[in-house]
Amino acid sequence: MRIRSQLQSAPGCVGFALDAKLITKTFWTLSAWSDKEAMDSFAHSGTHANMLADMKGRIGNPSFVDSTATTQDIPLSWPDARARIQKLLP
């Protein structure tokens, strides 16, 4: 909830969503940003940065994928987001 609050006030954040699969401990996050600099600033600051540092070594190997979208693509559906991710992961 603290990260959600950080997202709501983060400069450049257009929108966000979380899909949590608690049984398998799988978490998908999806966010839209005005630009990469705003996204990077959020990711490396505040509650989000503290959570990443705290979880390091306990969450396996997280994957982060950047993809661009037009304003007409937003909001992106979860099936569309997962398809983009699968194309970009090795």
Short mmCIF file of C-alpha atoms in Angstrom, two decimals:
data_model
loop_
_atom_site.label_atom_id
_atom_site.label_comp_id
_atom_site.label_asym_id
_atom_site.label_seq_id
_atom_site.Cartn_x
_atom_site.Cartn_y
_atom_site.Cartn_z
CA MET A 1 0.00 0.00 0.00
CA ARG A 2 2.92 2.35 0.63
CA ILE A 3 4.23 1.79 -2.89
CA ARG A 4 0.73 2.45 -4.24
CA SER A 5 0.74 5.79 -2.40
CA GLN A 6 4.17 6.56 -3.84
CA LEU A 7 2.89 5.74 -7.35
CA GLN A 8 -0.18 7.96 -6.96
CA SER A 9 1.99 10.99 -6.27
CA ALA A 10 4.96 10.12 -8.50
CA PRO A 11 5.67 12.72 -11.18
CA GLY A 12 5.10 11.23 -14.62
CA CYS A 13 3.04 8.21 -13.48
CA VAL A 14 0.11 7.80 -15.88
CA GLY A 15 -1.33 4.64 -14.32
CA PHE A 16 -0.50 1.32 -12.67
CA ALA A 17 -1.87 -2.12 -11.84
CA LEU A 18 -0.80 -5.19 -9.85
CA ASP A 19 -1.67 -8.82 -10.51
CA ALA A 20 -0.67 -10.93 -7.50
CA LYS A 21 -0.71 -14.71 -7.52
CA LEU A 22 -0.19 -15.29 -3.81
CA ILE A 23 -0.15 -19.09 -3.91
CA THR A 24 2.75 -19.17 -6.37
CA LYS A 25 4.30 -15.95 -5.03
CA THR A 26 4.19 -14.43 -8.49
CA PHE A 27 3.63 -10.71 -8.85
CA TRP A 28 3.08 -8.85 -12.09
CA THR A 29 3.22 -5.08 -12.07
CA LEU A 30 2.25 -2.83 -14.92
CA SER A 31 2.78 0.90 -15.00
CA ALA A 32 2.63 3.64 -17.58
CA TRP A 33 4.95 6.64 -17.41
CA SER A 34 5.30 9.90 -19.28
CA ASP A 35 8.97 9.08 -19.93
CA LYS A 36 11.75 6.69 -18.93
CA GLU A 37 13.39 9.24 -16.64
CA ALA A 38 10.23 9.52 -14.52
CA MET A 39 9.98 5.71 -14.30
CA ASP A 40 13.64 5.33 -13.33
CA SER A 41 13.36 8.08 -10.73
CA PHE A 42 10.41 6.29 -9.11
CA ALA A 43 12.07 2.85 -9.23
CA HIS A 44 15.21 4.09 -7.47
CA SER A 45 13.62 6.23 -4.77
CA GLY A 46 11.43 6.14 -1.71
CA THR A 47 9.40 3.15 -0.59
CA HIS A 48 9.91 1.26 -3.85
CA ALA A 49 13.71 1.40 -3.62
CA ASN A 50 13.57 0.39 0.06
CA MET A 51 11.34 -2.59 -0.75
CA LEU A 52 13.68 -3.79 -3.51
CA ALA A 53 16.66 -3.56 -1.17
CA ASP A 54 14.76 -5.40 1.58
CA MET A 55 13.62 -8.18 -0.77
CA LYS A 56 17.00 -8.68 -2.46
CA GLY A 57 17.98 -12.32 -2.24
CA ARG A 58 14.48 -13.38 -1.15
CA ILE A 59 12.46 -12.96 -4.34
CA GLY A 60 14.31 -15.10 -6.84
CA ASN A 61 15.25 -13.49 -10.14
CA PRO A 62 12.87 -10.67 -10.94
CA SER A 63 12.54 -9.58 -14.56
CA PHE A 64 11.94 -6.00 -15.62
CA VAL A 65 10.76 -5.17 -19.12
CA ASP A 66 10.34 -1.75 -20.71
CA SER A 67 7.96 -1.32 -23.62
CA THR A 68 6.55 1.77 -25.27
CA ALA A 69 2.89 2.43 -25.92
CA THR A 70 0.83 5.18 -27.45
CA THR A 71 -1.87 7.00 -25.52
CA GLN A 72 -4.41 5.02 -27.56
CA ASP A 73 -2.94 1.78 -26.10
CA ILE A 74 -3.58 2.90 -22.51
CA PRO A 75 -4.92 1.26 -20.45
CA LEU A 76 -3.09 -1.87 -21.58
CA SER A 77 -4.89 -5.11 -20.79
CA TRP A 78 -3.11 -7.85 -18.84
CA PRO A 79 -3.19 -10.27 -21.81
CA ASP A 80 -1.61 -7.59 -24.03
CA ALA A 81 0.97 -6.74 -21.37
CA ARG A 82 1.93 -10.40 -20.89
CA ALA A 83 2.25 -10.87 -24.65
CA ARG A 84 4.62 -7.89 -24.83
CA ILE A 85 6.66 -9.24 -21.92
CA GLN A 86 6.97 -12.70 -23.43
CA LYS A 87 8.26 -11.20 -26.69
CA LEU A 88 10.93 -9.20 -24.86
CA LEU A 89 12.23 -11.79 -22.39
CA PRO A 90 15.10 -14.06 -23.44
#
